[in-house]
Every structure is written in structure tokens, then in C-alpha cells.
């Protein structure tokens, strides 16, 4: 009689080994440098176009984004200042941008933009003002820059007058109190 097998608990199956692929890391004798991304310079003209609303004749109807507009103007003026060319060429470059405004309603707000007054003042010093007589486009830039500078100068003068008035009133008030 053959020995009978007695039923017992189920038998465990042998665990299967999970085979993972072997990764071989090789190193080269010289590491290759990662390619560097050279950032392109900002497109100041494109920024200017995004900051304004223009009609079909490229007349600026409104400035939609004052800080972006100021940043674009500052960048364009700095670009012109970096040219190693004549003051007339710098003026022609800035005139080629298109500075014809339908009105000057935005100018007080533009004059308040940080750095714009100083940049325009410095830029006017390096340009040939005679170039404005030869070109209406160059003249438009000079009209724009002069208007911004005059607006800011008027605002600063009014601030000084207000401060002087406050000082005068405080002096008069103090004299009246102690009299």
C-alpha cells in the first residue's frame, strides 16, 4: 500500500524573484557642459506696442499700461544712448518708433512713472535737436519728451509751492497763537 497523502494546509508557492534590469552608469572622461540658454534682449518696441492702443495710422490713442510703456520708453532711450553713432542717428532711431499721440491726456500719469523723467532728460542731452527739423517723426519724439519733462517740472514746482504755503501757514499760525 502506498502511503496516502493526507490533505494539509495549502502549500506555499515558492516566491518568484523579481528581476530588475541592471543599469550600468558610464561616465565619460570629461563631463559635457550643459548647453546654456542665452536670454535674448527685451523687445522694447514690442513692449511699447502692447502698452498702447493705436489707430490704423499708428497714432497712439491711449496708453493702456503706464508702467510697461515707461519701461519700453526707458529701454528704447537707453538703446539709443548705447549707439556709437552721431546724435542725429540717435534722434532718427528714436523718431522711427512712432510717437504721434492723439492727445496728451495720459501725460500726467506717464510723467509719474519711475525713471521716465530722468531718462528722457538725459536722452535729450545726447540727441541732435536739429534732426527734428528734417523729420516729422523725430519731431514727434521731441514733442513727447518735452511734454513729459514739462509736465513733471510743473508737478514738482506745484509741490514746492504747496510745501512753501504749508510752511507759511504754520509760521502765521504759530505767530497768531503766541501773540
JSON list of C-alpha atoms in Angstrom, two decimals:
[
{"chain": "A", "resi": 1, "resn": "UNK", "atom": "CA", "xyz": [0.00, 0.00, 0.00]},
{"chain": "A", "resi": 2, "resn": "UNK", "atom": "CA", "xyz": [1.31, 3.20, -0.91]},
{"chain": "A", "resi": 3, "resn": "UNK", "atom": "CA", "xyz": [1.38, 5.79, 1.62]},
{"chain": "A", "resi": 4, "resn": "UNK", "atom": "CA", "xyz": [-1.56, 8.03, 1.31]},
{"chain": "A", "resi": 5, "resn": "UNK", "atom": "CA", "xyz": [-1.05, 11.66, 1.38]},
{"chain": "A", "resi": 6, "resn": "UNK", "atom": "CA", "xyz": [-3.04, 13.36, 3.93]},
{"chain": "A", "resi": 7, "resn": "UNK", "atom": "CA", "xyz": [-4.53, 16.68, 2.97]},
{"chain": "A", "resi": 8, "resn": "UNK", "atom": "CA", "xyz": [-2.90, 19.51, 4.84]},
{"chain": "A", "resi": 9, "resn": "UNK", "atom": "CA", "xyz": [-2.84, 23.25, 4.54]},
{"chain": "A", "resi": 10, "resn": "UNK", "atom": "CA", "xyz": [-2.20, 24.53, 1.09]},
{"chain": "A", "resi": 11, "resn": "UNK", "atom": "CA", "xyz": [1.36, 24.58, 0.17]},
{"chain": "A", "resi": 12, "resn": "UNK", "atom": "CA", "xyz": [3.08, 27.91, -0.37]},
{"chain": "A", "resi": 13, "resn": "UNK", "atom": "CA", "xyz": [4.38, 28.53, -3.76]},
{"chain": "A", "resi": 14, "resn": "UNK", "atom": "CA", "xyz": [7.99, 29.49, -3.94]},
{"chain": "A", "resi": 15, "resn": "UNK", "atom": "CA", "xyz": [8.33, 33.21, -4.17]},
{"chain": "A", "resi": 16, "resn": "UNK", "atom": "CA", "xyz": [9.25, 34.30, -7.61]},
{"chain": "A", "resi": 17, "resn": "UNK", "atom": "CA", "xyz": [12.20, 36.53, -7.81]},
{"chain": "A", "resi": 18, "resn": "UNK", "atom": "CA", "xyz": [11.52, 39.88, -9.40]},
{"chain": "A", "resi": 19, "resn": "UNK", "atom": "CA", "xyz": [14.21, 40.52, -11.86]},
{"chain": "A", "resi": 20, "resn": "UNK", "atom": "CA", "xyz": [15.02, 44.17, -12.26]},
{"chain": "A", "resi": 21, "resn": "UNK", "atom": "CA", "xyz": [17.04, 45.36, -15.18]},
{"chain": "A", "resi": 22, "resn": "UNK", "atom": "CA", "xyz": [20.58, 46.17, -14.40]},
{"chain": "A", "resi": 23, "resn": "UNK", "atom": "CA", "xyz": [21.50, 49.80, -15.02]},
{"chain": "A", "resi": 24, "resn": "UNK", "atom": "CA", "xyz": [25.03, 50.50, -15.94]},
{"chain": "A", "resi": 25, "resn": "UNK", "atom": "CA", "xyz": [26.15, 54.05, -15.40]},
{"chain": "A", "resi": 26, "resn": "UNK", "atom": "CA", "xyz": [29.04, 55.05, -17.51]},
{"chain": "A", "resi": 27, "resn": "UNK", "atom": "CA", "xyz": [31.00, 58.20, -17.04]},
{"chain": "A", "resi": 28, "resn": "UNK", "atom": "CA", "xyz": [32.86, 59.94, -19.73]},
{"chain": "A", "resi": 29, "resn": "UNK", "atom": "CA", "xyz": [36.39, 61.08, -19.07]},
{"chain": "A", "resi": 30, "resn": "UNK", "atom": "CA", "xyz": [35.25, 64.71, -19.45]},
{"chain": "A", "resi": 31, "resn": "UNK", "atom": "CA", "xyz": [31.81, 65.83, -18.43]},
{"chain": "A", "resi": 32, "resn": "UNK", "atom": "CA", "xyz": [29.98, 67.67, -21.16]},
{"chain": "A", "resi": 33, "resn": "UNK", "atom": "CA", "xyz": [28.73, 71.07, -20.10]},
{"chain": "A", "resi": 34, "resn": "UNK", "atom": "CA", "xyz": [25.03, 71.65, -20.17]},
{"chain": "A", "resi": 35, "resn": "UNK", "atom": "CA", "xyz": [24.01, 73.93, -23.02]},
{"chain": "A", "resi": 36, "resn": "UNK", "atom": "CA", "xyz": [23.48, 77.44, -21.74]},
{"chain": "A", "resi": 37, "resn": "UNK", "atom": "CA", "xyz": [20.44, 79.38, -22.70]},
{"chain": "A", "resi": 38, "resn": "UNK", "atom": "CA", "xyz": [21.41, 82.88, -23.60]},
{"chain": "A", "resi": 39, "resn": "UNK", "atom": "CA", "xyz": [18.49, 85.16, -22.88]},
{"chain": "A", "resi": 40, "resn": "UNK", "atom": "CA", "xyz": [17.56, 87.43, -25.70]},
{"chain": "A", "resi": 41, "resn": "UNK", "atom": "CA", "xyz": [17.39, 91.15, -25.00]},
{"chain": "A", "resi": 42, "resn": "UNK", "atom": "CA", "xyz": [13.94, 92.54, -24.31]},
{"chain": "A", "resi": 43, "resn": "UNK", "atom": "CA", "xyz": [11.92, 93.69, -27.28]},
{"chain": "A", "resi": 44, "resn": "UNK", "atom": "CA", "xyz": [11.25, 97.27, -26.21]},
{"chain": "A", "resi": 45, "resn": "UNK", "atom": "CA", "xyz": [9.36, 98.11, -29.38]},
{"chain": "A", "resi": 46, "resn": "UNK", "atom": "CA", "xyz": [7.07, 95.11, -28.83]},
{"chain": "A", "resi": 47, "resn": "UNK", "atom": "CA", "xyz": [6.54, 96.18, -25.23]},
{"chain": "A", "resi": 48, "resn": "UNK", "atom": "CA", "xyz": [5.60, 99.64, -26.44]},
{"chain": "A", "resi": 49, "resn": "UNK", "atom": "CA", "xyz": [3.10, 98.20, -28.90]},
{"chain": "A", "resi": 50, "resn": "UNK", "atom": "CA", "xyz": [1.46, 96.12, -26.15]},
{"chain": "A", "resi": 51, "resn": "UNK", "atom": "CA", "xyz": [1.22, 99.11, -23.85]},
{"chain": "A", "resi": 52, "resn": "UNK", "atom": "CA", "xyz": [-0.71, 101.37, -26.20]},
{"chain": "A", "resi": 53, "resn": "UNK", "atom": "CA", "xyz": [-3.85, 101.43, -28.30]},
{"chain": "A", "resi": 54, "resn": "UNK", "atom": "CA", "xyz": [-3.24, 102.75, -31.82]},
{"chain": "A", "resi": 55, "resn": "UNK", "atom": "CA", "xyz": [-5.38, 103.51, -34.81]},
{"chain": "A", "resi": 56, "resn": "UNK", "atom": "CA", "xyz": [-4.69, 102.39, -38.38]},
{"chain": "A", "resi": 57, "resn": "UNK", "atom": "CA", "xyz": [-2.26, 105.27, -38.91]},
{"chain": "A", "resi": 58, "resn": "UNK", "atom": "CA", "xyz": [-0.15, 104.30, -35.87]},
{"chain": "A", "resi": 59, "resn": "UNK", "atom": "CA", "xyz": [-1.40, 107.27, -33.87]},
{"chain": "A", "resi": 60, "resn": "UNK", "atom": "CA", "xyz": [-1.36, 106.44, -30.16]},
{"chain": "A", "resi": 61, "resn": "UNK", "atom": "CA", "xyz": [-4.92, 106.84, -28.93]},
{"chain": "A", "resi": 62, "resn": "UNK", "atom": "CA", "xyz": [-4.33, 105.74, -25.35]},
{"chain": "A", "resi": 63, "resn": "UNK", "atom": "CA", "xyz": [-1.64, 104.29, -23.13]},
{"chain": "A", "resi": 64, "resn": "UNK", "atom": "CA", "xyz": [-3.15, 101.16, -21.64]},
{"chain": "A", "resi": 65, "resn": "UNK", "atom": "CA", "xyz": [-0.31, 100.08, -19.35]},
{"chain": "A", "resi": 66, "resn": "UNK", "atom": "CA", "xyz": [1.65, 103.02, -17.97]},
{"chain": "A", "resi": 67, "resn": "UNK", "atom": "CA", "xyz": [4.48, 101.05, -16.26]},
{"chain": "A", "resi": 68, "resn": "UNK", "atom": "CA", "xyz": [5.05, 98.87, -19.34]},
{"chain": "A", "resi": 69, "resn": "UNK", "atom": "CA", "xyz": [5.02, 101.94, -21.58]},
{"chain": "A", "resi": 70, "resn": "UNK", "atom": "CA", "xyz": [7.54, 103.73, -19.36]},
{"chain": "A", "resi": 71, "resn": "UNK", "atom": "CA", "xyz": [9.77, 100.65, -19.24]},
{"chain": "A", "resi": 72, "resn": "UNK", "atom": "CA", "xyz": [9.69, 100.41, -23.05]},
{"chain": "A", "resi": 73, "resn": "UNK", "atom": "CA", "xyz": [10.50, 104.11, -23.48]},
{"chain": "A", "resi": 74, "resn": "UNK", "atom": "CA", "xyz": [13.36, 103.87, -20.99]},
{"chain": "A", "resi": 75, "resn": "UNK", "atom": "CA", "xyz": [14.71, 100.81, -22.80]},
{"chain": "A", "resi": 76, "resn": "UNK", "atom": "CA", "xyz": [14.49, 102.49, -26.21]},
{"chain": "A", "resi": 77, "resn": "UNK", "atom": "CA", "xyz": [16.23, 105.61, -24.90]},
{"chain": "A", "resi": 78, "resn": "UNK", "atom": "CA", "xyz": [18.99, 103.53, -23.30]},
{"chain": "A", "resi": 79, "resn": "UNK", "atom": "CA", "xyz": [19.39, 101.62, -26.55]},
{"chain": "A", "resi": 80, "resn": "UNK", "atom": "CA", "xyz": [19.76, 104.89, -28.46]},
{"chain": "A", "resi": 81, "resn": "UNK", "atom": "CA", "xyz": [22.28, 106.14, -25.90]},
{"chain": "A", "resi": 82, "resn": "UNK", "atom": "CA", "xyz": [24.34, 102.97, -26.37]},
{"chain": "A", "resi": 83, "resn": "UNK", "atom": "CA", "xyz": [24.75, 103.59, -30.11]},
{"chain": "A", "resi": 84, "resn": "UNK", "atom": "CA", "xyz": [28.25, 104.60, -31.07]},
{"chain": "A", "resi": 85, "resn": "UNK", "atom": "CA", "xyz": [26.91, 106.86, -33.75]},
{"chain": "A", "resi": 86, "resn": "UNK", "atom": "CA", "xyz": [26.10, 110.51, -34.18]},
{"chain": "A", "resi": 87, "resn": "UNK", "atom": "CA", "xyz": [23.46, 112.38, -32.15]},
{"chain": "A", "resi": 88, "resn": "UNK", "atom": "CA", "xyz": [21.49, 112.76, -35.37]},
{"chain": "A", "resi": 89, "resn": "UNK", "atom": "CA", "xyz": [21.40, 108.98, -35.87]},
{"chain": "A", "resi": 90, "resn": "UNK", "atom": "CA", "xyz": [20.23, 108.51, -32.28]},
{"chain": "A", "resi": 91, "resn": "UNK", "atom": "CA", "xyz": [17.45, 111.03, -32.85]},
{"chain": "A", "resi": 92, "resn": "UNK", "atom": "CA", "xyz": [16.43, 109.30, -36.08]},
{"chain": "A", "resi": 93, "resn": "UNK", "atom": "CA", "xyz": [16.33, 105.94, -34.30]},
{"chain": "A", "resi": 94, "resn": "UNK", "atom": "CA", "xyz": [14.00, 107.27, -31.61]},
{"chain": "A", "resi": 95, "resn": "UNK", "atom": "CA", "xyz": [11.93, 109.08, -34.22]},
{"chain": "A", "resi": 96, "resn": "UNK", "atom": "CA", "xyz": [11.44, 105.85, -36.15]},
{"chain": "A", "resi": 97, "resn": "UNK", "atom": "CA", "xyz": [9.47, 104.35, -33.26]},
{"chain": "A", "resi": 98, "resn": "UNK", "atom": "CA", "xyz": [6.32, 106.42, -33.83]},
{"chain": "A", "resi": 99, "resn": "UNK", "atom": "CA", "xyz": [5.44, 108.93, -31.12]},
{"chain": "A", "resi": 100, "resn": "UNK", "atom": "CA", "xyz": [2.34, 110.57, -32.52]},
{"chain": "A", "resi": 101, "resn": "UNK", "atom": "CA", "xyz": [-0.30, 110.90, -29.81]},
{"chain": "A", "resi": 102, "resn": "UNK", "atom": "CA", "xyz": [-3.95, 111.74, -30.39]},
{"chain": "A", "resi": 103, "resn": "UNK", "atom": "CA", "xyz": [-3.91, 113.83, -27.23]},
{"chain": "A", "resi": 104, "resn": "UNK", "atom": "CA", "xyz": [-1.82, 114.38, -24.13]},
{"chain": "A", "resi": 105, "resn": "UNK", "atom": "CA", "xyz": [-4.41, 113.16, -21.61]},
{"chain": "A", "resi": 106, "resn": "UNK", "atom": "CA", "xyz": [-2.12, 110.37, -20.35]},
{"chain": "A", "resi": 107, "resn": "UNK", "atom": "CA", "xyz": [0.95, 112.55, -19.99]},
{"chain": "A", "resi": 108, "resn": "UNK", "atom": "CA", "xyz": [0.48, 113.46, -16.29]},
{"chain": "A", "resi": 109, "resn": "UNK", "atom": "CA", "xyz": [0.20, 109.76, -15.46]},
{"chain": "A", "resi": 110, "resn": "UNK", "atom": "CA", "xyz": [3.19, 108.93, -17.65]},
{"chain": "A", "resi": 111, "resn": "UNK", "atom": "CA", "xyz": [5.30, 111.65, -16.05]},
{"chain": "A", "resi": 112, "resn": "UNK", "atom": "CA", "xyz": [4.75, 109.93, -12.68]},
{"chain": "A", "resi": 113, "resn": "UNK", "atom": "CA", "xyz": [6.33, 106.68, -13.90]},
{"chain": "A", "resi": 114, "resn": "UNK", "atom": "CA", "xyz": [9.59, 105.95, -12.13]},
{"chain": "A", "resi": 115, "resn": "UNK", "atom": "CA", "xyz": [12.69, 106.76, -14.15]},
{"chain": "A", "resi": 116, "resn": "UNK", "atom": "CA", "xyz": [10.93, 108.16, -17.21]},
{"chain": "A", "resi": 117, "resn": "UNK", "atom": "CA", "xyz": [11.60, 111.84, -16.48]},
{"chain": "A", "resi": 118, "resn": "UNK", "atom": "CA", "xyz": [15.28, 111.24, -15.71]},
{"chain": "A", "resi": 119, "resn": "UNK", "atom": "CA", "xyz": [15.81, 109.04, -18.77]},
{"chain": "A", "resi": 120, "resn": "UNK", "atom": "CA", "xyz": [14.11, 111.45, -21.15]},
{"chain": "A", "resi": 121, "resn": "UNK", "atom": "CA", "xyz": [16.07, 114.37, -19.69]},
{"chain": "A", "resi": 122, "resn": "UNK", "atom": "CA", "xyz": [19.36, 112.51, -20.13]},
{"chain": "A", "resi": 123, "resn": "UNK", "atom": "CA", "xyz": [18.40, 111.34, -23.62]},
{"chain": "A", "resi": 124, "resn": "UNK", "atom": "CA", "xyz": [17.57, 114.83, -24.85]},
{"chain": "A", "resi": 125, "resn": "UNK", "atom": "CA", "xyz": [21.09, 115.88, -23.90]},
{"chain": "A", "resi": 126, "resn": "UNK", "atom": "CA", "xyz": [22.66, 113.36, -26.31]},
{"chain": "A", "resi": 127, "resn": "UNK", "atom": "CA", "xyz": [20.38, 113.99, -29.30]},
{"chain": "A", "resi": 128, "resn": "UNK", "atom": "CA", "xyz": [20.74, 116.43, -32.15]},
{"chain": "A", "resi": 129, "resn": "UNK", "atom": "CA", "xyz": [17.75, 118.77, -31.91]},
{"chain": "A", "resi": 130, "resn": "UNK", "atom": "CA", "xyz": [18.31, 119.95, -35.47]},
{"chain": "A", "resi": 131, "resn": "UNK", "atom": "CA", "xyz": [17.24, 116.49, -36.66]},
{"chain": "A", "resi": 132, "resn": "UNK", "atom": "CA", "xyz": [13.68, 117.39, -35.65]},
{"chain": "A", "resi": 133, "resn": "UNK", "atom": "CA", "xyz": [13.50, 119.99, -38.39]},
{"chain": "A", "resi": 134, "resn": "UNK", "atom": "CA", "xyz": [14.29, 117.37, -41.03]},
{"chain": "A", "resi": 135, "resn": "UNK", "atom": "CA", "xyz": [11.79, 114.76, -39.91]},
{"chain": "A", "resi": 136, "resn": "UNK", "atom": "CA", "xyz": [8.25, 114.91, -38.56]},
{"chain": "A", "resi": 137, "resn": "UNK", "atom": "CA", "xyz": [8.80, 111.55, -36.84]},
{"chain": "A", "resi": 138, "resn": "UNK", "atom": "CA", "xyz": [11.86, 112.82, -34.96]},
{"chain": "A", "resi": 139, "resn": "UNK", "atom": "CA", "xyz": [9.96, 115.99, -34.09]},
{"chain": "A", "resi": 140, "resn": "UNK", "atom": "CA", "xyz": [7.17, 113.83, -32.61]},
{"chain": "A", "resi": 141, "resn": "UNK", "atom": "CA", "xyz": [9.66, 112.24, -30.22]},
{"chain": "A", "resi": 142, "resn": "UNK", "atom": "CA", "xyz": [10.93, 115.65, -29.13]},
{"chain": "A", "resi": 143, "resn": "UNK", "atom": "CA", "xyz": [7.35, 116.89, -28.60]},
{"chain": "A", "resi": 144, "resn": "UNK", "atom": "CA", "xyz": [6.58, 113.81, -26.49]},
{"chain": "A", "resi": 145, "resn": "UNK", "atom": "CA", "xyz": [9.77, 114.09, -24.42]},
{"chain": "A", "resi": 146, "resn": "UNK", "atom": "CA", "xyz": [9.36, 117.83, -23.90]},
{"chain": "A", "resi": 147, "resn": "UNK", "atom": "CA", "xyz": [5.74, 117.41, -22.82]},
{"chain": "A", "resi": 148, "resn": "UNK", "atom": "CA", "xyz": [6.63, 114.72, -20.27]},
{"chain": "A", "resi": 149, "resn": "UNK", "atom": "CA", "xyz": [9.51, 116.80, -18.89]},
{"chain": "A", "resi": 150, "resn": "UNK", "atom": "CA", "xyz": [7.38, 119.97, -18.68]},
{"chain": "A", "resi": 151, "resn": "UNK", "atom": "CA", "xyz": [4.55, 118.07, -17.01]},
{"chain": "A", "resi": 152, "resn": "UNK", "atom": "CA", "xyz": [6.90, 116.67, -14.38]},
{"chain": "A", "resi": 153, "resn": "UNK", "atom": "CA", "xyz": [8.60, 120.05, -13.88]},
{"chain": "A", "resi": 154, "resn": "UNK", "atom": "CA", "xyz": [5.20, 121.69, -13.33]},
{"chain": "A", "resi": 155, "resn": "UNK", "atom": "CA", "xyz": [4.21, 118.98, -10.85]},
{"chain": "A", "resi": 156, "resn": "UNK", "atom": "CA", "xyz": [7.46, 119.44, -8.93]},
{"chain": "A", "resi": 157, "resn": "UNK", "atom": "CA", "xyz": [7.03, 123.21, -8.90]},
{"chain": "A", "resi": 158, "resn": "UNK", "atom": "CA", "xyz": [3.49, 122.85, -7.56]},
{"chain": "A", "resi": 159, "resn": "UNK", "atom": "CA", "xyz": [4.77, 120.54, -4.82]},
{"chain": "A", "resi": 160, "resn": "UNK", "atom": "CA", "xyz": [7.37, 123.13, -3.82]},
{"chain": "A", "resi": 161, "resn": "UNK", "atom": "CA", "xyz": [4.71, 125.86, -3.79]},
{"chain": "A", "resi": 162, "resn": "UNK", "atom": "CA", "xyz": [2.43, 123.71, -1.65]},
{"chain": "A", "resi": 163, "resn": "UNK", "atom": "CA", "xyz": [5.24, 122.99, 0.81]},
{"chain": "A", "resi": 164, "resn": "UNK", "atom": "CA", "xyz": [6.09, 126.69, 0.96]},
{"chain": "A", "resi": 165, "resn": "UNK", "atom": "CA", "xyz": [2.43, 127.54, 1.56]},
{"chain": "A", "resi": 166, "resn": "UNK", "atom": "CA", "xyz": [2.23, 124.99, 4.37]},
{"chain": "A", "resi": 167, "resn": "UNK", "atom": "CA", "xyz": [5.36, 126.42, 5.98]},
{"chain": "A", "resi": 168, "resn": "UNK", "atom": "CA", "xyz": [3.99, 129.96, 5.63]},
{"chain": "A", "resi": 169, "resn": "UNK", "atom": "CA", "xyz": [0.67, 128.96, 7.16]},
{"chain": "A", "resi": 170, "resn": "UNK", "atom": "CA", "xyz": [2.35, 127.16, 10.02]},
{"chain": "A", "resi": 171, "resn": "UNK", "atom": "CA", "xyz": [4.51, 130.23, 10.72]},
{"chain": "A", "resi": 172, "resn": "UNK", "atom": "CA", "xyz": [1.46, 132.53, 10.62]},
{"chain": "A", "resi": 173, "resn": "UNK", "atom": "CA", "xyz": [-0.47, 130.12, 12.80]},
{"chain": "A", "resi": 174, "resn": "UNK", "atom": "CA", "xyz": [2.34, 129.96, 15.34]},
{"chain": "A", "resi": 175, "resn": "UNK", "atom": "CA", "xyz": [2.63, 133.79, 15.39]},
{"chain": "A", "resi": 176, "resn": "UNK", "atom": "CA", "xyz": [-1.10, 134.15, 15.96]},
{"chain": "A", "resi": 177, "resn": "UNK", "atom": "CA", "xyz": [-1.10, 131.64, 18.79]},
{"chain": "A", "resi": 178, "resn": "UNK", "atom": "CA", "xyz": [1.75, 133.30, 20.65]},
{"chain": "A", "resi": 179, "resn": "UNK", "atom": "CA", "xyz": [0.55, 136.88, 20.05]}
]
